[in-house]
Coordinates of C-alpha atoms and ligand atoms in Angstrom, one line a residue:
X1 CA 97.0 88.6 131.6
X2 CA 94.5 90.5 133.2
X3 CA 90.9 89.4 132.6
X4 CA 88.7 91.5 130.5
X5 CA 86.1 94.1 132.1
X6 CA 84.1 96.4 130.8
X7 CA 85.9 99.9 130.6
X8 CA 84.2 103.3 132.4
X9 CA 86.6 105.4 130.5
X10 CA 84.5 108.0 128.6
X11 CA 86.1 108.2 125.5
X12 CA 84.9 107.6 121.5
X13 CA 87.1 105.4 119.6
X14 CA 89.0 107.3 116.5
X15 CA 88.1 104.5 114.3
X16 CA 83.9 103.5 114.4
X17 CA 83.1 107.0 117.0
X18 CA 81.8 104.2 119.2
X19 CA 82.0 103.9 123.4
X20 CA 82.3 100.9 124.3
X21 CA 85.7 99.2 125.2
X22 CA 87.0 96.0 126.8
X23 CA 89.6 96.4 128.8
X24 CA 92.1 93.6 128.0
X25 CA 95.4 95.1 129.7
X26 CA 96.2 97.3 132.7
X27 CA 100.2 97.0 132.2
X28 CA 102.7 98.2 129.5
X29 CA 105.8 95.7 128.4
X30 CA 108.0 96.9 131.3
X31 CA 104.5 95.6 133.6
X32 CA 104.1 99.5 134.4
X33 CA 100.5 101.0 134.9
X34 CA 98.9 101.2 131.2
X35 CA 95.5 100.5 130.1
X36 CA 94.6 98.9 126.6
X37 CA 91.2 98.4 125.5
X38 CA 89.4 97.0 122.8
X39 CA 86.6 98.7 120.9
X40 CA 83.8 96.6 120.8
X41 CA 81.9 98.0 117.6
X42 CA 84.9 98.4 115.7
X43 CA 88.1 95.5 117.0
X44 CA 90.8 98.6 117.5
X45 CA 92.6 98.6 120.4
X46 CA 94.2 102.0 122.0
X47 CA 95.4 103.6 125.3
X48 CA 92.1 104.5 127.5
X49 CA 92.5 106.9 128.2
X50 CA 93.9 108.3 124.9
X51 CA 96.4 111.3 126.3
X52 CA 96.1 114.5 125.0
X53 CA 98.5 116.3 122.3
X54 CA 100.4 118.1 125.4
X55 CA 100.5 114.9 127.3
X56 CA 102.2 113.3 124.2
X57 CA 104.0 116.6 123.5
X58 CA 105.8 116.3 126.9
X59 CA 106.7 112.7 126.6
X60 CA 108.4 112.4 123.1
X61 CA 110.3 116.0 125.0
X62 CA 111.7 114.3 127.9
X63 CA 110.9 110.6 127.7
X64 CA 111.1 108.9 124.6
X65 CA 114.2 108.8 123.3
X66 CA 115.4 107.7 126.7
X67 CA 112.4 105.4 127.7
X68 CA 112.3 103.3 124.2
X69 CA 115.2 103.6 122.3
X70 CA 117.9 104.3 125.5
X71 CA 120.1 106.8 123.6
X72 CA 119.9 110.4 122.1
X73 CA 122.0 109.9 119.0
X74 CA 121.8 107.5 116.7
X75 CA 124.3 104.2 117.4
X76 CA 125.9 102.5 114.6
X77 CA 123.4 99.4 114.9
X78 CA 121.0 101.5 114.8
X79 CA 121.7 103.3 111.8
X80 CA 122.7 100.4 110.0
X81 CA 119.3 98.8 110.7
X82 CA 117.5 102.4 109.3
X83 CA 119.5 102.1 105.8
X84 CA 118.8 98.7 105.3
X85 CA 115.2 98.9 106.2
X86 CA 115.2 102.1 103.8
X87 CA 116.8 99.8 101.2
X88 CA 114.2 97.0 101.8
X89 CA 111.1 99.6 101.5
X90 CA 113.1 100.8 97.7
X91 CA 113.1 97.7 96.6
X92 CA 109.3 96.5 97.9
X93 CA 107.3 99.8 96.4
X94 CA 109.5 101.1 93.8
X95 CA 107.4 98.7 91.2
X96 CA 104.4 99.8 92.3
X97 CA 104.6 103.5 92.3
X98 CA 105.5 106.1 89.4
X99 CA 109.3 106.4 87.8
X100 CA 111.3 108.7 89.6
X101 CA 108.2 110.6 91.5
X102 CA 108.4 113.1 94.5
X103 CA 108.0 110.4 97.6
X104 CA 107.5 112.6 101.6
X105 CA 108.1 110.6 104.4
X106 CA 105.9 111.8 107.2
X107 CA 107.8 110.8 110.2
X108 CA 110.9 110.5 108.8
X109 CA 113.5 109.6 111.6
X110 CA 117.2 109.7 110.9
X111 CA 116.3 110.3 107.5
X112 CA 117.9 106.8 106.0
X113 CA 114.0 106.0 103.6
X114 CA 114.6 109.4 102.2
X115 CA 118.2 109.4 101.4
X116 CA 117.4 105.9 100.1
X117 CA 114.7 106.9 98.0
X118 CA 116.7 109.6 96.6
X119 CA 119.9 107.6 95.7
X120 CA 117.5 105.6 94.1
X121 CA 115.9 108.3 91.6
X122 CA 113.1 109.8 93.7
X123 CA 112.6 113.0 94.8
X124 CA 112.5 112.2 98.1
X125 CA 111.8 114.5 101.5
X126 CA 110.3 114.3 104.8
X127 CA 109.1 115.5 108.0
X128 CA 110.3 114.9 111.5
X129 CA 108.6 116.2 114.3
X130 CA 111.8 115.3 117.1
X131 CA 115.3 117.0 116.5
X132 CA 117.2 115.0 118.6
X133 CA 119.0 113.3 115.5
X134 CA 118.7 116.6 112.9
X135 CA 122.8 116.7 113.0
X136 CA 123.2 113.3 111.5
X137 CA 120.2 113.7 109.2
X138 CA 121.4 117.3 107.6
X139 CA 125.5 117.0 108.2
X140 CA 126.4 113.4 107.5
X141 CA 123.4 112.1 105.8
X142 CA 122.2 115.7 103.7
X143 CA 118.9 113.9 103.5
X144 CA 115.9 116.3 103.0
X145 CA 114.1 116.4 106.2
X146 CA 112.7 119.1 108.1
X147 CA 111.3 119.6 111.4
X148 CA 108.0 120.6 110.7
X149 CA 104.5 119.0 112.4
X150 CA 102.7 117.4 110.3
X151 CA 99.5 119.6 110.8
X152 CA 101.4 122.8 110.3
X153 CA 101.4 121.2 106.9
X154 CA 99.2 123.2 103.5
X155 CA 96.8 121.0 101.8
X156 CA 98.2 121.5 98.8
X157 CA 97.7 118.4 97.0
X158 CA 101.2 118.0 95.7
X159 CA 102.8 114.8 95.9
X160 CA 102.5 111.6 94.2
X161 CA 103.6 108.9 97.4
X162 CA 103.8 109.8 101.1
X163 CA 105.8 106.9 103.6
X164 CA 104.2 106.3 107.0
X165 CA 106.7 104.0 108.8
X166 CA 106.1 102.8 112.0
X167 CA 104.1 106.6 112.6
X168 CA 101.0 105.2 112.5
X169 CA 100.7 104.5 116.0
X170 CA 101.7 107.1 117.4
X171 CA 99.2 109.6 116.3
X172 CA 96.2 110.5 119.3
X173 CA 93.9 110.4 116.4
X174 CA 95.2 108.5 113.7
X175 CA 91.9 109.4 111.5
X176 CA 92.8 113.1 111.7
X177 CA 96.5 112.3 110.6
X178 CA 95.7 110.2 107.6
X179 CA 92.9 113.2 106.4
X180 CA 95.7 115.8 106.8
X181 CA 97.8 113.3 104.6
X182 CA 95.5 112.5 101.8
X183 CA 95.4 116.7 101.5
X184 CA 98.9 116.2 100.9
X185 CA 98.6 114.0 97.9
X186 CA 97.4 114.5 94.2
X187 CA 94.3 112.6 93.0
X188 CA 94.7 108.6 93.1
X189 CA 98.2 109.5 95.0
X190 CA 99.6 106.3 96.9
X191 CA 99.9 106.1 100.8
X192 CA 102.5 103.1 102.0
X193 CA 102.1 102.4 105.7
X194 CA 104.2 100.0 107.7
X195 CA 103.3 99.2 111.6
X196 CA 103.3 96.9 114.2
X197 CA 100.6 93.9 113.9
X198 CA 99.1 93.4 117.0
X199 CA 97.7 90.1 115.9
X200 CA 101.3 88.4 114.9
X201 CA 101.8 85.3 116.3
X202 CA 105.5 86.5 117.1
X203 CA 107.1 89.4 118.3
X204 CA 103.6 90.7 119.6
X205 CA 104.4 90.3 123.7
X206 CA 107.7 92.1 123.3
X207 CA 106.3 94.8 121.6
X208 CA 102.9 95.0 123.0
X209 CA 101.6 98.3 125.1
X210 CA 103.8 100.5 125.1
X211 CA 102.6 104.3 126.3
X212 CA 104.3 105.6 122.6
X213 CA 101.9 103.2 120.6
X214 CA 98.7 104.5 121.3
X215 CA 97.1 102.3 119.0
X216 CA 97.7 98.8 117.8
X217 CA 96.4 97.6 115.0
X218 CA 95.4 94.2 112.6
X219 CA 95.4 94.2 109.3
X220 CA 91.6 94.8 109.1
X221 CA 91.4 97.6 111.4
X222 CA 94.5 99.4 110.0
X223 CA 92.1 98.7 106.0
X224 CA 89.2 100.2 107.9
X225 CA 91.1 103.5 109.7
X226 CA 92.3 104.0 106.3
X227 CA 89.5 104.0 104.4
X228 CA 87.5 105.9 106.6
X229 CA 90.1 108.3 105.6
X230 CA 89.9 108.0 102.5
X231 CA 92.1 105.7 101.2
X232 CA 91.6 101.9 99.7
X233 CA 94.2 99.1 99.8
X234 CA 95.8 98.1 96.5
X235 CA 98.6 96.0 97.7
X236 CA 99.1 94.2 101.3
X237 CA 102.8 93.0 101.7
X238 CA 102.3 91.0 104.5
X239 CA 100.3 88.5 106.1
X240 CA 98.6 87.5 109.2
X241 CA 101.9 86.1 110.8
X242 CA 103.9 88.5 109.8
X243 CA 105.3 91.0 112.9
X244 CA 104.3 93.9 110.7
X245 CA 102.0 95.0 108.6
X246 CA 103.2 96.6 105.3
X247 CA 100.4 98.0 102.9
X248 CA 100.3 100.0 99.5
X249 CA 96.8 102.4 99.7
X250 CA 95.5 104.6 97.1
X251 CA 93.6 107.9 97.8
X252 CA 89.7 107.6 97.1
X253 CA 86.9 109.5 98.1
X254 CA 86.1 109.6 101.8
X255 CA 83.3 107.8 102.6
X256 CA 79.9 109.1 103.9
X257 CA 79.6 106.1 105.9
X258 CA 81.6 103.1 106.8
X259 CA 80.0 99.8 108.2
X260 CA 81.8 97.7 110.8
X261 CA 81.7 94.5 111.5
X262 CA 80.1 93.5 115.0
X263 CA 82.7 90.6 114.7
X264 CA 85.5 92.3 114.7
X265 CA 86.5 92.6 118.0
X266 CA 86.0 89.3 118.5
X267 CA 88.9 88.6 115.4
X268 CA 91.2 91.3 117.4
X269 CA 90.5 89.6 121.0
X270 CA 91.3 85.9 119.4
X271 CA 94.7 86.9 117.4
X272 CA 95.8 88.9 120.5
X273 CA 95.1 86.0 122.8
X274 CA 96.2 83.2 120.6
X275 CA 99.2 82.5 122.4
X276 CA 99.3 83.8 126.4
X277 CA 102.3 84.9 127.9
X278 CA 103.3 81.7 129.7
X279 CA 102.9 79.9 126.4
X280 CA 104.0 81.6 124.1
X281 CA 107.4 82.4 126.5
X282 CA 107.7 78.3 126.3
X283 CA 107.2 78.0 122.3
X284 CA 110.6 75.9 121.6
X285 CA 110.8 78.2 117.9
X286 CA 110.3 81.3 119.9
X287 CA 113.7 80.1 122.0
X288 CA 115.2 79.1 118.9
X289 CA 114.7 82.7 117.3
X290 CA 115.7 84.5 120.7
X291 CA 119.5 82.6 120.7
X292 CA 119.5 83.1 117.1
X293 CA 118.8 87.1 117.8
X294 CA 121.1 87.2 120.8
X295 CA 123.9 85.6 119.6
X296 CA 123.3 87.7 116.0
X297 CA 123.5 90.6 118.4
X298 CA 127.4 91.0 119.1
X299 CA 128.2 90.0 115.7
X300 CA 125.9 92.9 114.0
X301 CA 127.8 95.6 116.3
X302 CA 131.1 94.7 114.5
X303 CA 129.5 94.5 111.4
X304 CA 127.4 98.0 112.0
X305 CA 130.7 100.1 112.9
X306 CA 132.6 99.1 109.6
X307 CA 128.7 99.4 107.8
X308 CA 128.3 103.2 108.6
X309 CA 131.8 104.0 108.3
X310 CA 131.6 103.2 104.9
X311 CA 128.4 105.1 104.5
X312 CA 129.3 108.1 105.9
X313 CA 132.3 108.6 103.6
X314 CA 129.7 107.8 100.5
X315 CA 127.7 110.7 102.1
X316 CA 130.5 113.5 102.6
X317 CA 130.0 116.5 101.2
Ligands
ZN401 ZN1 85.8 101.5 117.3

């Protein structure tokens, strides 16, 4: 872990439009070239510097499928993972938002939270900006996605719950994406975002900096990008240990002004650091839960072949 020093980037930080940063890592999770830093008047952390739309434009168009998932169509695991993780977000909101309402998935992958939403009674659709699984998602799924950027989007104030699932980070301003979202949705309209929690105990140091996550986020800065957007929190799913964080918002008026607390980024540095590398590599649970994982691993292969077979033939035209 690289000690922290001040940052010269000149860059203001999406969240609190402040300038200061820490710099708390210089490498990604495969120890290439990547710096993270910490806002000081706000606790986010993100890239510096943040690349620009083309930058990211050119990466998810010849990188990212390759460099983070290692494949250009969907495998069976990985399929089988995206329905039951679409199942599991069903079953967690479907108390908490309206009977049978028109849910959008902005960022909507494979398309397995749609299609799940809409054998479940919703009118379900989505947007996905990459096309590299469109095949699966129209001809063996039908699920209703369509490759449209999320900015190209009208304001129209239409729909009663939009999904952000693990899209969050990804955005180069994630303030911008959430205000073109909340001109998506009717008045008091829900917003469900899931992402990665920076300040997990677990699962953080195999996940952490990565170039495609721009930003990483706690549960208090992700509360604080979204209401600065516009949006309050009406149910949190998860807790502070938890490798994700999962949270029901509501679409409010956008404040005038948001206070942050000098403190944060002092809460941010401490969850991040809790656990350093070296320790948290010799954490006897963490061993447990990596056999456990690799030994699930061959077993789930079998199990994901027969799993979308099955699927498939529900889904055939
Ligand atoms: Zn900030």
């Amino acid at each position: 872990m690289t000690q922290a020093v001040p940052s010269t980037v000149d860059q203001s930080c999406d969240l609190c439009g402040g300038s200061n940063f820490e710099t708390i890592s210089e490498f990604d999770r495969h120890h290439k070239p990547l710096k993270t830093g910490l806002c000081q008047g706000c606790g986010l952390l993100m890239h510096l510097p943040i690349p620009s739309e083309a930058e990211i434009s050119a990466y998810y168009a010849n990188d990212y499928r390759h460099d983070y998932h290692g494949e250009n169509k969907p495998s069976v695991r990985r399929i089988m993972r995206a329905w039951n993780n679409g199942q599991r977000i069903v079953a967690q909101i479907k108390d908490h938002i309206p009977v049978n309402c028109q849910v959008f998935e902005v960022g909507a992958g494979i398309g397995c939270t749609v299609k799940s939403f809409e054998t479940s009674g919703f009118n379900a659709s989505g947007i996905e900006p990459n096309t590299d699984f469109n095949n699966y998602t129209h001809d063996i799924l039908h699920a209703n996605v369509e490759n449209i950027n999320l900015y190209d989007l009208a304001a129209n104030h239409s729909r009663d719950v939009v999904l952000l699932i693990h899209v969050i980070e990804h955005f180069v301003s994630p303030k911008r994406a959430l205000k073109q979202m909340r001109g998506l949705l009717k008045d008091d309209a829900l917003l469900y975002i899931e992402c990665p929690n920076i300040g997990a105990p677990f699962a953080t140091f195999d996940r952490m900096f990565h170039f495609a996550h721009i930003y990483n986020f706690t549960h208090n800065t992700l509360v604080s990008m979204a209401q600065s957007a516009g949006f309050e929190a009406v149910k949190t799913f998860t807790d502070a240990a938890n490798p994700d964080i999962q949270i029901l918002f509501k679409k409010v008026a956008i404040p005038p002004h948001l206070d942050f607390d000098a403190q944060e980024a002092a809460r941010s540095y401490g969850a991040i650091f809790r656990y350093n590398w070296f320790s948290y590599n010799l954490r006897v649970d963490y061993l447990l839960r990596r056999i456990i994982k690799l030994s699930a691993y061959a077993k789930e292969y079998a199990q994901a072949t027969r799993f979308v077979k099955t699927l498939e033939e529900k889904f055939k035209a």
